[in-house]
DNA sequence: ATTAGTTATGTAGATATTATGAAGAAATTA
DNA sequence: TAATTTCTTCATAATATCTACATAACTAAT
């Protein structure tokens, strides 16, 4: 419920739990512990951890069963941790809704790293990660799925032509486009208008995405030729 | 960019690429291939795949470098695939922004399973956990079993087409749908009517589920493109 | 510094897209 | 079959976007 990240460790081997715990605490996670399946579900319901590390060999209910029960009510990230190395077991684990599957003996460092990766993936601003282009340290972010452009974390409304011009420039960042090329790509070959129309779209785009539209840093003018996109990493 | 999922495989071993490819195709992924780092970046820019499987030992640019370059502009999920088994390498890989790290020799089945896990986490199409979806603090509640929609605790009657459009929008929350996409999903590909019919359904839906249909907060218009659903679960 | 050519920019009419209400057609139900 | 509901189309109003043009600012070369 709070901002801090918490992890529930479920394993009946006290030693393993305490090793993982110390690594996690060292990395500033809040830690909850459970030594059997029943306890795991209780603690889970009570504490709503941000992630669960789940051993599959538990003295009472099986880890798989615990996983299934958690999945009925939550999509919390689950990392399975087990001595079972059979292909079948791993596939089954992933199929049950696990987010990662680590076999014992394992390296605590790697486990912590994977905890970080899974959390980053699951909590990181809930965007559709694969469909996002971002430039200049998230100064300019384009969500391809939504067709949405964000400048400095603020949504800016771009028109269809503006969006298409921007995406064309970005897609071939290294290339300088002439006005005619942009027109034929964005407006179609049968556009019989004036090529300076592009200038107006560029002007409007710059107003929206440049920090200083007077001296643009994304959409650069190539004098005598056209425009190109330049993204700082 | 569409509903289908695509994977870019980057590996210089042709045999490995083709094995992975056949598994992926069998699981209905679209596959792109690259056999070196330069090609990988080109294909990546051109195709915007939903996920990248990246070998770290490439003949030209190192896989790490490719990963860094992709991460400059995209948060696409990356699964690293390599013969390096040193702890250090794995930690380094995860640190570069990889979403998973699999060592060779690997099991294709497990690789595919992990692709699925990562995509499940990163992409929009949510599999519904329960039979009830609720948004905006129960302002809008949809009971999938009953096919019932509640606005502000009041049941509102929605027609079959309205329900299907709403659920399609929700299922791929945040994706902007064109009218034609909605028509082909909801009314079937053999609908030979007018795409503006969708507008009327949207209008009617908004009357039923929006607090202020004049300025909708659930079903948003994306000018020149179509509509999308936007709400906190 | 001058000049010819090019780009930047504000504005406004033209064009395109979306919202909306109403009505007939089609489908469903009684 | 009649009654009811739902779907589709259409017309029109309300918005949003596009384009062209005029003029200012800039660039490169003489």
Short mmCIF file of C-alpha atoms (C1' of nucleotides) in Angstrom, two decimals:
data_model
loop_
_atom_site.label_atom_id
_atom_site.label_comp_id
_atom_site.label_asym_id
_atom_site.label_seq_id
_atom_site.Cartn_x
_atom_site.Cartn_y
_atom_site.Cartn_z
CA UNK A 1 0.00 0.00 0.00
CA UNK A 2 2.98 2.29 0.44
CA UNK A 3 5.78 3.38 -1.85
CA UNK A 4 8.40 1.08 -0.42
CA UNK A 5 8.97 -2.27 -1.99
CA UNK A 6 8.24 -5.33 0.05
CA UNK A 7 9.00 -8.96 -0.58
CA UNK A 8 7.39 -12.04 0.92
CA UNK A 9 9.84 -14.97 1.17
CA UNK A 10 8.23 -18.38 1.39
CA UNK A 11 10.54 -21.30 2.18
CA UNK A 12 10.69 -23.91 4.91
CA UNK A 13 14.47 -23.82 5.12
CA UNK A 14 15.17 -21.21 7.75
CA UNK A 15 18.74 -20.74 6.62
CA UNK A 16 17.75 -19.93 3.05
CA UNK A 17 15.11 -17.50 4.18
CA UNK A 18 17.56 -15.66 6.34
CA UNK A 19 20.19 -15.44 3.61
CA UNK A 20 17.70 -14.00 1.16
CA UNK A 21 16.34 -11.72 3.83
CA UNK A 22 19.71 -10.20 4.60
CA UNK A 23 20.39 -9.51 0.93
CA UNK A 24 16.98 -7.96 0.46
CA UNK A 25 17.26 -5.78 3.54
CA UNK A 26 20.65 -4.67 2.33
CA UNK A 27 18.91 -3.54 -0.86
CA UNK A 28 16.29 -1.64 1.08
CA UNK A 29 13.35 -3.95 0.69
CA UNK A 30 10.89 -4.59 3.44
CA UNK A 31 10.80 -8.34 4.11
CA UNK A 32 8.00 -10.63 5.22
CA UNK A 33 8.60 -14.32 5.85
CA UNK A 34 6.55 -17.48 5.83
CA UNK A 35 7.70 -21.06 6.43
CA UNK A 36 4.79 -22.97 5.01
CA UNK A 37 1.95 -22.57 2.56
CA UNK A 38 -0.80 -21.72 4.98
CA UNK A 39 1.27 -19.04 6.64
CA UNK A 40 2.25 -17.72 3.21
CA UNK A 41 -1.34 -17.07 2.23
CA UNK A 42 -2.08 -15.46 5.58
CA UNK A 43 0.88 -13.12 5.41
CA UNK A 44 0.15 -12.38 1.76
CA UNK A 45 -3.40 -11.32 2.56
CA UNK A 46 -2.33 -9.28 5.52
CA UNK A 47 0.65 -7.47 4.02
CA UNK A 48 0.07 -7.32 0.25
CA UNK A 49 3.77 -7.50 -0.62
CA UNK A 50 5.05 -6.10 -3.93
CA UNK A 51 6.62 -9.43 -4.84
CA UNK A 52 6.68 -13.05 -3.66
CA UNK A 53 9.66 -15.43 -3.65
CA UNK A 54 8.11 -18.84 -3.47
CA UNK A 55 9.76 -22.19 -2.81
CA UNK A 56 7.80 -25.03 -4.34
CA UNK A 57 8.60 -27.70 -1.74
CA UNK A 58 6.64 -26.73 1.33
CA UNK A 59 5.68 -28.96 4.26
CA UNK A 60 1.93 -28.45 4.00
CA UNK A 61 0.35 -27.04 0.84
CA UNK A 62 2.51 -27.26 -2.27
CA UNK A 63 4.06 -24.10 -3.66
CA UNK A 64 2.09 -24.60 -6.86
CA UNK A 65 -1.10 -24.54 -4.86
CA UNK A 66 -0.01 -21.38 -3.07
CA UNK A 67 0.71 -19.80 -6.44
CA UNK A 68 -2.68 -20.76 -7.79
CA UNK A 69 -4.37 -19.30 -4.73
CA UNK A 70 -2.49 -16.05 -4.98
CA UNK A 71 -3.26 -15.79 -8.68
CA UNK A 72 -6.95 -16.07 -7.99
CA UNK A 73 -6.88 -12.73 -6.32
CA UNK A 74 -3.73 -10.96 -7.39
CA UNK A 75 -1.29 -10.41 -10.20
CA UNK A 76 1.59 -9.76 -7.83
CA UNK A 77 4.93 -10.79 -9.35
CA UNK A 78 6.01 -14.25 -8.22
CA UNK A 79 9.51 -15.69 -8.46
CA UNK A 80 9.63 -19.44 -7.99
CA UNK A 81 12.63 -20.86 -6.23
CA UNK A 82 13.17 -24.56 -6.17
CA UNK A 83 15.39 -27.58 -6.43
CA UNK A 84 13.23 -28.97 -9.20
CA UNK A 85 15.22 -28.62 -12.36
CA UNK A 86 13.10 -30.71 -14.66
CA UNK A 87 12.03 -28.94 -17.81
CA UNK A 88 8.49 -29.98 -17.08
CA UNK A 89 8.52 -28.38 -13.64
CA UNK A 90 9.86 -25.11 -14.95
CA UNK A 91 7.30 -24.93 -17.72
CA UNK A 92 4.58 -25.78 -15.28
CA UNK A 93 5.76 -23.08 -12.91
CA UNK A 94 5.83 -20.42 -15.58
CA UNK A 95 2.46 -21.58 -16.74
CA UNK A 96 0.98 -21.12 -13.29
CA UNK A 97 1.71 -17.45 -13.60
CA UNK A 98 5.22 -17.18 -12.21
CA UNK A 99 7.33 -14.31 -13.47
CA UNK A 100 10.64 -16.07 -13.09
CA UNK A 101 11.89 -19.47 -12.05
CA UNK A 102 15.22 -19.92 -10.33
CA UNK A 103 16.72 -23.29 -9.48
CA UNK A 104 18.61 -24.15 -6.33
CA UNK A 105 21.42 -23.82 -5.61
CA UNK A 106 21.13 -20.21 -6.58
CA UNK A 107 23.21 -17.10 -6.28
CA UNK A 108 21.69 -14.59 -3.89
CA UNK A 109 23.07 -11.71 -5.90
CA UNK A 110 21.40 -12.99 -9.00
CA UNK A 111 18.17 -13.53 -7.15
CA UNK A 112 18.22 -9.92 -5.96
CA UNK A 113 18.97 -8.75 -9.49
CA UNK A 114 16.02 -10.71 -10.82
CA UNK A 115 13.78 -9.35 -8.10
CA UNK A 116 14.75 -5.91 -9.34
CA UNK A 117 14.11 -6.79 -12.97
CA UNK A 118 10.70 -8.27 -12.29
CA UNK A 119 9.66 -5.33 -10.16
CA UNK A 120 10.90 -2.86 -12.73
CA UNK A 121 8.88 -4.65 -15.37
CA UNK A 122 5.72 -4.92 -13.32
CA UNK A 123 5.52 -1.65 -11.52
CA UNK A 124 7.44 0.72 -13.77
CA UNK A 125 4.91 3.32 -14.67
CA UNK A 126 2.43 0.77 -15.96
CA UNK A 127 3.07 1.73 -19.55
CA UNK A 128 3.05 -0.62 -22.44
CA UNK A 129 6.77 -0.79 -22.36
CA UNK A 130 7.34 -2.27 -25.76
CA UNK A 131 5.40 0.41 -27.53
CA UNK A 132 7.14 3.39 -26.06
CA UNK A 133 9.89 5.40 -27.66
CA UNK A 134 11.71 7.77 -25.42
CA UNK A 135 14.37 10.36 -26.03
CA UNK A 136 16.64 12.56 -24.02
CA UNK A 137 15.96 10.91 -20.69
CA UNK A 138 12.21 10.77 -21.08
CA UNK A 139 12.00 14.41 -22.08
CA UNK A 140 10.15 13.23 -25.17
CA UNK A 141 8.13 10.03 -24.92
CA UNK A 142 5.98 8.58 -27.65
CA UNK A 143 3.45 5.88 -26.88
CA UNK A 144 2.84 4.14 -30.17
CA UNK A 145 -0.09 2.16 -28.84
CA UNK A 146 -1.96 5.18 -27.60
CA UNK A 147 -0.62 7.44 -30.33
CA UNK A 148 0.28 9.80 -27.59
CA UNK A 149 3.18 12.21 -27.31
CA UNK A 150 4.52 13.39 -23.98
CA UNK A 151 6.89 16.31 -23.55
CA UNK A 152 8.45 16.61 -20.13
CA UNK A 153 5.84 14.23 -18.73
CA UNK A 154 2.96 16.27 -20.09
CA UNK A 155 0.69 14.95 -22.79
CA UNK A 156 0.75 17.20 -25.83
CA UNK A 157 -1.95 16.92 -28.43
CA UNK A 158 -0.51 16.36 -31.88
CA UNK A 159 -2.59 16.22 -35.04
CA UNK A 160 -2.54 13.20 -37.36
CA UNK A 161 -0.18 14.84 -39.84
CA UNK A 162 2.10 16.06 -37.11
CA UNK A 163 2.22 12.61 -35.55
CA UNK A 164 2.97 10.94 -38.86
CA UNK A 165 5.67 13.42 -39.78
CA UNK A 166 7.29 13.02 -36.37
CA UNK A 167 7.24 9.25 -36.55
CA UNK A 168 8.62 9.23 -40.07
CA UNK A 169 11.51 11.45 -39.03
CA UNK A 170 12.18 9.31 -35.97
CA UNK A 171 12.02 6.04 -37.80
CA UNK A 172 14.87 7.10 -40.03
CA UNK A 173 16.66 9.40 -37.65
CA UNK A 174 19.86 9.42 -39.63
CA UNK A 175 18.16 10.53 -42.83
CA UNK A 176 17.42 14.07 -43.93
CA UNK A 177 14.02 14.25 -45.60
CA UNK A 178 13.12 16.68 -48.33
CA UNK A 179 9.71 18.28 -48.09
CA UNK A 180 8.56 16.25 -51.07
CA UNK A 181 9.62 13.01 -49.44
CA UNK A 182 7.73 13.83 -46.28
CA UNK A 183 4.70 14.81 -48.29
CA UNK A 184 4.68 11.60 -50.29
CA UNK A 185 5.14 9.47 -47.18
CA UNK A 186 2.71 11.26 -44.91
CA UNK A 187 0.14 12.79 -47.24
CA UNK A 188 0.37 10.32 -50.09
CA UNK A 189 1.69 10.64 -53.59
CA UNK A 190 -1.48 12.15 -54.89
CA UNK A 191 -1.18 15.27 -52.78
CA UNK A 192 -1.08 18.13 -55.25
CA UNK A 193 -0.48 20.96 -52.84
CA UNK A 194 2.35 23.20 -51.91
CA UNK A 195 5.51 21.69 -50.45
CA UNK A 196 5.85 24.53 -47.95
CA UNK A 197 2.89 23.13 -46.11
CA UNK A 198 5.43 20.88 -44.44
CA UNK A 199 7.06 23.92 -42.88
CA UNK A 200 3.87 24.77 -41.09
CA UNK A 201 3.54 21.27 -39.68
CA UNK A 202 7.14 21.36 -38.53
CA UNK A 203 6.57 24.73 -36.96
CA UNK A 204 3.58 23.44 -35.04
CA UNK A 205 5.40 20.29 -33.99
CA UNK A 206 8.32 22.29 -32.70
CA UNK A 207 6.01 24.44 -30.63
CA UNK A 208 4.81 21.27 -29.00
CA UNK A 209 7.92 19.16 -28.47
CA UNK A 210 10.89 21.51 -28.39
CA UNK A 211 12.04 23.09 -25.15
CA UNK A 212 13.05 26.14 -27.17
CA UNK A 213 11.25 26.15 -30.52
CA UNK A 214 13.51 28.97 -31.70
CA UNK A 215 16.55 26.71 -31.51
CA UNK A 216 15.19 23.19 -31.96
CA UNK A 217 17.07 20.18 -30.70
CA UNK A 218 14.87 17.35 -32.02
CA UNK A 219 13.72 18.45 -35.45
CA UNK A 220 16.65 20.08 -37.16
CA UNK A 221 16.58 22.11 -40.33
CA UNK A 222 19.00 21.07 -43.05
CA UNK A 223 19.30 24.24 -45.02
CA UNK A 224 18.47 23.88 -48.68
CA UNK A 225 17.32 20.27 -48.21
CA UNK A 226 14.69 19.67 -45.57
CA UNK A 227 14.48 18.32 -42.06
CA UNK A 228 15.83 15.52 -39.94
CA UNK A 229 15.31 14.17 -36.44
CA UNK A 230 18.17 14.13 -33.99
CA UNK A 231 17.79 12.44 -30.65
CA UNK A 232 20.24 12.77 -27.87
CA UNK A 233 20.58 9.52 -25.97
CA UNK B 1 2.20 -2.25 -33.98
CA UNK B 2 -0.99 -4.18 -34.31
CA UNK B 3 -2.55 -6.80 -32.11
CA UNK B 4 -0.22 -9.55 -33.13
CA UNK B 5 3.00 -10.16 -31.25
CA UNK B 6 6.31 -10.04 -33.00
CA UNK B 7 9.76 -11.15 -31.91
CA UNK B 8 13.15 -10.15 -33.25
CA UNK B 9 15.73 -12.93 -32.96
CA UNK B 10 19.36 -11.80 -33.00
CA UNK B 11 21.99 -14.53 -33.24
CA UNK B 12 24.79 -15.29 -35.66
CA UNK B 13 24.19 -19.03 -35.49
CA UNK B 14 21.76 -19.69 -38.28
CA UNK B 15 20.72 -23.01 -36.84
CA UNK B 16 19.76 -21.55 -33.48
CA UNK B 17 17.80 -18.76 -35.12
CA UNK B 18 15.84 -21.19 -37.19
CA UNK B 19 15.04 -23.44 -34.25
CA UNK B 20 13.74 -20.52 -32.21
CA UNK B 21 11.90 -19.22 -35.23
CA UNK B 22 10.02 -22.42 -35.80
CA UNK B 23 8.93 -22.60 -32.16
CA UNK B 24 7.81 -18.99 -32.20
CA UNK B 25 5.90 -19.35 -35.44
CA UNK B 26 4.23 -22.43 -34.04
CA UNK B 27 3.07 -20.23 -31.18
CA UNK B 28 1.71 -17.64 -33.55
CA UNK B 29 4.32 -14.99 -33.24
CA UNK B 30 5.52 -12.93 -36.16
CA UNK B 31 9.29 -13.41 -36.43
CA UNK B 32 12.04 -11.06 -37.60
CA UNK B 33 15.64 -12.19 -37.80
CA UNK B 34 19.07 -10.56 -37.67
CA UNK B 35 22.48 -12.22 -37.79
CA UNK B 36 24.65 -9.40 -36.52
CA UNK B 37 24.41 -6.29 -34.42
CA UNK B 38 24.13 -3.76 -37.22
CA UNK B 39 21.35 -5.69 -38.89
CA UNK B 40 19.64 -6.07 -35.53
CA UNK B 41 19.40 -2.33 -35.01
CA UNK B 42 18.18 -1.81 -38.56
CA UNK B 43 15.47 -4.40 -38.30
CA UNK B 44 14.53 -3.16 -34.86
CA UNK B 45 14.00 0.37 -36.14
CA UNK B 46 12.10 -0.80 -39.14
CA UNK B 47 9.78 -3.30 -37.51
CA UNK B 48 9.36 -2.25 -33.87
CA UNK B 49 9.01 -5.83 -32.59
CA UNK B 50 7.19 -6.52 -29.33
CA UNK B 51 10.20 -8.36 -27.89
CA UNK B 52 13.87 -9.01 -28.70
CA UNK B 53 15.80 -12.24 -28.15
CA UNK B 54 19.43 -11.17 -28.15
CA UNK B 55 22.57 -13.30 -28.29
CA UNK B 56 25.50 -11.54 -26.68
CA UNK B 57 28.23 -12.96 -28.91
CA UNK B 58 27.80 -11.28 -32.26
CA UNK B 59 30.36 -10.97 -35.03
CA UNK B 60 30.36 -7.19 -35.22
CA UNK B 61 28.91 -5.08 -32.42
CA UNK B 62 28.58 -6.87 -29.08
CA UNK B 63 25.14 -7.83 -27.86
CA UNK B 64 25.63 -5.58 -24.87
CA UNK B 65 26.18 -2.67 -27.21
CA UNK B 66 23.07 -3.57 -29.18
CA UNK B 67 21.12 -3.69 -25.94
CA UNK B 68 22.40 -0.28 -24.91
CA UNK B 69 21.48 1.16 -28.29
CA UNK B 70 17.99 -0.24 -28.17
CA UNK B 71 17.53 1.02 -24.62
CA UNK B 72 18.39 4.53 -25.76
CA UNK B 73 15.16 4.73 -27.65
CA UNK B 74 12.94 1.93 -26.46
CA UNK B 75 11.88 -0.05 -23.45
CA UNK B 76 11.02 -3.10 -25.50
CA UNK B 77 11.42 -6.34 -23.50
CA UNK B 78 14.79 -7.98 -24.15
CA UNK B 79 15.69 -11.58 -23.37
CA UNK B 80 19.42 -12.22 -23.44
CA UNK B 81 20.58 -15.55 -24.71
CA UNK B 82 24.18 -16.54 -24.35
CA UNK B 83 26.85 -19.07 -23.54
CA UNK B 84 28.31 -16.82 -20.86
CA UNK B 85 27.43 -18.38 -17.56
CA UNK B 86 29.55 -16.28 -15.27
CA UNK B 87 27.64 -14.70 -12.45
CA UNK B 88 29.19 -11.40 -13.39
CA UNK B 89 27.92 -11.59 -16.97
CA UNK B 90 24.40 -12.38 -15.89
CA UNK B 91 24.32 -9.53 -13.40
CA UNK B 92 25.76 -7.22 -16.02
CA UNK B 93 23.16 -8.31 -18.55
CA UNK B 94 20.27 -7.77 -16.18
CA UNK B 95 21.76 -4.44 -15.27
CA UNK B 96 21.80 -3.32 -18.90
CA UNK B 97 18.05 -3.52 -18.91
CA UNK B 98 17.44 -7.10 -19.96
CA UNK B 99 14.18 -8.65 -18.84
CA UNK B 100 15.49 -12.17 -18.66
CA UNK B 101 18.78 -13.94 -19.16
CA UNK B 102 18.95 -17.48 -20.47
CA UNK B 103 22.16 -19.48 -20.80
CA UNK B 104 23.04 -21.79 -23.67
CA UNK B 105 22.41 -24.61 -24.14
CA UNK B 106 18.80 -23.73 -23.56
CA UNK B 107 15.50 -25.46 -23.98
CA UNK B 108 13.43 -23.92 -26.77
CA UNK B 109 10.24 -24.73 -24.92
CA UNK B 110 11.43 -22.88 -21.87
CA UNK B 111 12.55 -19.95 -23.99
CA UNK B 112 9.10 -19.70 -25.55
CA UNK B 113 7.51 -19.94 -22.12
CA UNK B 114 9.69 -17.11 -20.89
CA UNK B 115 8.86 -15.03 -23.95
CA UNK B 116 5.24 -15.49 -23.02
CA UNK B 117 5.84 -14.54 -19.39
CA UNK B 118 7.69 -11.37 -20.28
CA UNK B 119 5.12 -10.32 -22.85
CA UNK B 120 2.27 -11.09 -20.51
CA UNK B 121 3.79 -8.61 -18.10
CA UNK B 122 4.73 -5.96 -20.60
CA UNK B 123 1.90 -5.76 -23.06
CA UNK B 124 -1.52 -4.42 -22.74
CA UNK B 125 -3.79 -7.31 -23.31
CA UNK B 126 -4.70 -8.14 -19.79
CA UNK B 127 -6.10 -11.52 -19.06
CA UNK B 128 -8.91 -10.88 -16.69
CA UNK B 129 -8.25 -12.17 -13.20
CA UNK B 130 -11.76 -12.26 -11.94
CA UNK B 131 -15.20 -12.08 -13.41
CA UNK B 132 -15.61 -8.52 -12.31
CA UNK B 133 -13.74 -5.55 -13.74
CA UNK B 134 -13.94 -2.30 -11.96
CA UNK B 135 -12.59 1.11 -12.81
CA UNK B 136 -12.17 4.41 -11.13
CA UNK B 137 -13.06 3.24 -7.64
CA UNK B 138 -16.07 1.21 -8.65
CA UNK B 139 -17.55 4.04 -10.66
CA UNK B 140 -17.69 1.63 -13.58
CA UNK B 141 -18.07 -2.07 -12.86
CA UNK B 142 -18.44 -4.82 -15.41
CA UNK B 143 -19.56 -8.30 -14.47
CA UNK B 144 -18.29 -10.58 -17.18
CA UNK B 145 -20.41 -13.54 -16.18
CA UNK B 146 -23.64 -11.62 -16.08
CA UNK B 147 -22.62 -9.40 -18.99
CA UNK B 148 -23.75 -6.58 -16.81
CA UNK B 149 -22.47 -3.01 -16.66
CA UNK B 150 -22.87 -0.83 -13.59
CA UNK B 151 -22.29 2.89 -13.55
CA UNK B 152 -22.09 4.46 -10.14
CA UNK B 153 -23.69 1.36 -8.61
CA UNK B 154 -26.62 1.45 -11.01
CA UNK B 155 -27.12 -1.22 -13.62
CA UNK B 156 -27.19 0.27 -17.08
CA UNK B 157 -28.57 -1.67 -19.99
CA UNK B 158 -26.10 -1.95 -22.83
CA UNK B 159 -26.86 -3.58 -26.14
CA UNK B 160 -24.79 -6.52 -27.45
CA UNK B 161 -22.75 -4.36 -29.82
CA UNK B 162 -22.16 -1.75 -27.18
CA UNK B 163 -21.01 -4.40 -24.71
CA UNK B 164 -18.66 -5.98 -27.21
CA UNK B 165 -17.16 -2.67 -28.25
CA UNK B 166 -16.65 -1.69 -24.63
CA UNK B 167 -15.02 -4.99 -23.77
CA UNK B 168 -12.75 -4.88 -26.78
CA UNK B 169 -11.59 -1.42 -25.84
CA UNK B 170 -11.03 -2.52 -22.26
CA UNK B 171 -9.27 -5.75 -23.11
CA UNK B 172 -6.65 -3.83 -25.02
CA UNK B 173 -6.81 -0.84 -22.75
CA UNK B 174 -4.96 2.14 -24.04
CA UNK B 175 -4.64 0.84 -27.55
CA UNK B 176 -6.17 3.22 -30.02
CA UNK B 177 -8.55 1.36 -32.30
CA UNK B 178 -9.56 2.51 -35.73
CA UNK B 179 -13.22 2.22 -36.58
CA UNK B 180 -12.41 -0.56 -39.01
CA UNK B 181 -10.58 -2.54 -36.36
CA UNK B 182 -13.51 -2.28 -34.01
CA UNK B 183 -15.89 -3.28 -36.76
CA UNK B 184 -13.89 -6.32 -37.76
CA UNK B 185 -13.50 -7.45 -34.15
CA UNK B 186 -17.03 -6.77 -33.00
CA UNK B 187 -19.16 -7.11 -36.12
CA UNK B 188 -17.00 -9.50 -38.07
CA UNK B 189 -14.97 -9.07 -41.21
CA UNK B 190 -17.94 -9.54 -43.47
CA UNK B 191 -19.70 -6.43 -42.28
CA UNK B 192 -20.12 -4.33 -45.38
CA UNK B 193 -21.58 -1.25 -43.79
CA UNK B 194 -20.47 2.20 -43.02
CA UNK B 195 -17.59 2.69 -40.57
CA UNK B 196 -19.33 5.67 -38.98
CA UNK B 197 -21.76 3.28 -37.43
CA UNK B 198 -19.15 2.89 -34.73
CA UNK B 199 -19.57 6.56 -33.83
CA UNK B 200 -23.18 6.00 -32.99
CA UNK B 201 -22.40 3.05 -30.75
CA UNK B 202 -19.73 5.07 -29.01
CA UNK B 203 -22.16 7.93 -28.58
CA UNK B 204 -24.71 5.65 -26.99
CA UNK B 205 -22.12 3.99 -24.77
CA UNK B 206 -20.92 7.36 -23.58
CA UNK B 207 -24.43 8.36 -22.65
CA UNK B 208 -24.55 5.28 -20.46
CA UNK B 209 -21.15 5.12 -18.80
CA UNK B 210 -19.69 8.60 -18.80
CA UNK B 211 -20.37 11.02 -16.01
CA UNK B 212 -20.25 13.82 -18.55
CA UNK B 213 -20.75 12.44 -22.05
CA UNK B 214 -19.72 15.79 -23.52
CA UNK B 215 -16.22 15.37 -22.14
CA UNK B 216 -15.70 11.65 -21.82
CA UNK B 217 -13.15 10.18 -19.45
CA UNK B 218 -13.39 6.47 -20.31
CA UNK B 219 -13.80 6.33 -24.05
CA UNK B 220 -11.51 8.90 -25.58
CA UNK B 221 -11.50 10.11 -29.14
CA UNK B 222 -8.19 10.03 -30.97
CA UNK B 223 -8.75 12.50 -33.72
CA UNK B 224 -8.14 11.18 -37.18
CA UNK B 225 -7.72 7.64 -35.91
CA UNK B 226 -10.45 6.25 -33.72
CA UNK B 227 -11.12 5.58 -30.06
CA UNK B 228 -9.40 4.18 -27.02
CA UNK B 229 -10.28 3.25 -23.45
CA UNK B 230 -8.44 4.90 -20.62
CA UNK B 231 -9.07 4.26 -16.93
CA UNK B 232 -7.40 3.16 -13.76
CA UNK B 233 -8.39 -0.38 -12.82
"C1'" DA C 1 27.75 44.44 -46.30
"C1'" DT C 2 24.64 43.17 -49.93
"C1'" DT C 3 21.72 40.20 -52.05
"C1'" DA C 4 19.26 36.28 -53.58
"C1'" DG C 5 17.46 32.43 -51.91
"C1'" DT C 6 15.59 29.84 -48.00
"C1'" DT C 7 13.25 29.10 -43.71
"C1'" DA C 8 10.20 30.72 -39.72
"C1'" DT C 9 5.86 32.17 -38.24
"C1'" DG C 10 1.14 34.17 -37.58
"C1'" DT C 11 -3.27 34.23 -39.56
"C1'" DA C 12 -7.52 32.96 -41.76
"C1'" DG C 13 -10.36 30.65 -44.98
"C1'" DA C 14 -10.96 25.98 -46.73
"C1'" DT C 15 -11.34 21.33 -45.67
"C1'" DA C 16 -11.93 17.31 -42.91
"C1'" DT C 17 -13.46 14.91 -38.88
"C1'" DT C 18 -16.41 14.03 -35.01
"C1'" DA C 19 -20.80 14.62 -32.27
"C1'" DT C 20 -25.51 14.22 -32.16
"C1'" DG C 21 -30.43 13.69 -32.97
"C1'" DA C 22 -33.81 11.50 -35.65
"C1'" DA C 23 -35.82 7.96 -38.50
"C1'" DG C 24 -36.25 3.93 -41.17
"C1'" DA C 25 -34.47 -1.00 -41.46
"C1'" DA C 26 -33.40 -5.15 -39.34
"C1'" DA C 27 -33.49 -8.23 -35.74
"C1'" DT C 28 -35.37 -10.04 -31.62
"C1'" DT C 29 -38.97 -11.11 -28.46
"C1'" DA C 30 -43.53 -11.90 -27.02
"C1'" DT D 1 -47.90 -11.25 -36.32
"C1'" DA D 2 -47.25 -7.36 -33.49
"C1'" DA D 3 -44.44 -5.05 -30.30
"C1'" DT D 4 -40.13 -3.94 -28.87
"C1'" DT D 5 -35.45 -3.38 -29.12
"C1'" DT D 6 -31.34 -2.70 -31.58
"C1'" DC D 7 -28.74 -1.41 -35.60
"C1'" DT D 8 -27.62 1.46 -39.30
"C1'" DT D 9 -27.78 5.44 -42.05
"C1'" DC D 10 -28.19 10.11 -42.85
"C1'" DA D 11 -28.27 15.13 -42.16
"C1'" DT D 12 -26.48 18.82 -39.73
"C1'" DA D 13 -24.03 21.21 -36.12
"C1'" DA D 14 -19.80 21.66 -33.69
"C1'" DT D 15 -14.80 21.05 -33.68
"C1'" DA D 16 -10.37 20.32 -35.24
"C1'" DT D 17 -7.05 20.36 -38.72
"C1'" DC D 18 -4.87 21.63 -43.03
"C1'" DT D 19 -3.25 24.66 -46.38
"C1'" DA D 20 -1.82 28.77 -48.43
"C1'" DC D 21 -0.05 33.05 -48.22
"C1'" DA D 22 2.20 37.19 -46.54
"C1'" DT D 23 5.93 38.89 -44.19
"C1'" DA D 24 9.80 38.57 -41.07
"C1'" DA D 25 14.05 36.34 -40.04
"C1'" DC D 26 17.72 33.91 -41.40
"C1'" DT D 27 21.69 31.73 -44.40
"C1'" DA D 28 25.26 31.46 -47.71
"C1'" DA D 29 27.83 33.32 -51.13
"C1'" DT D 30 29.53 37.24 -53.47
#
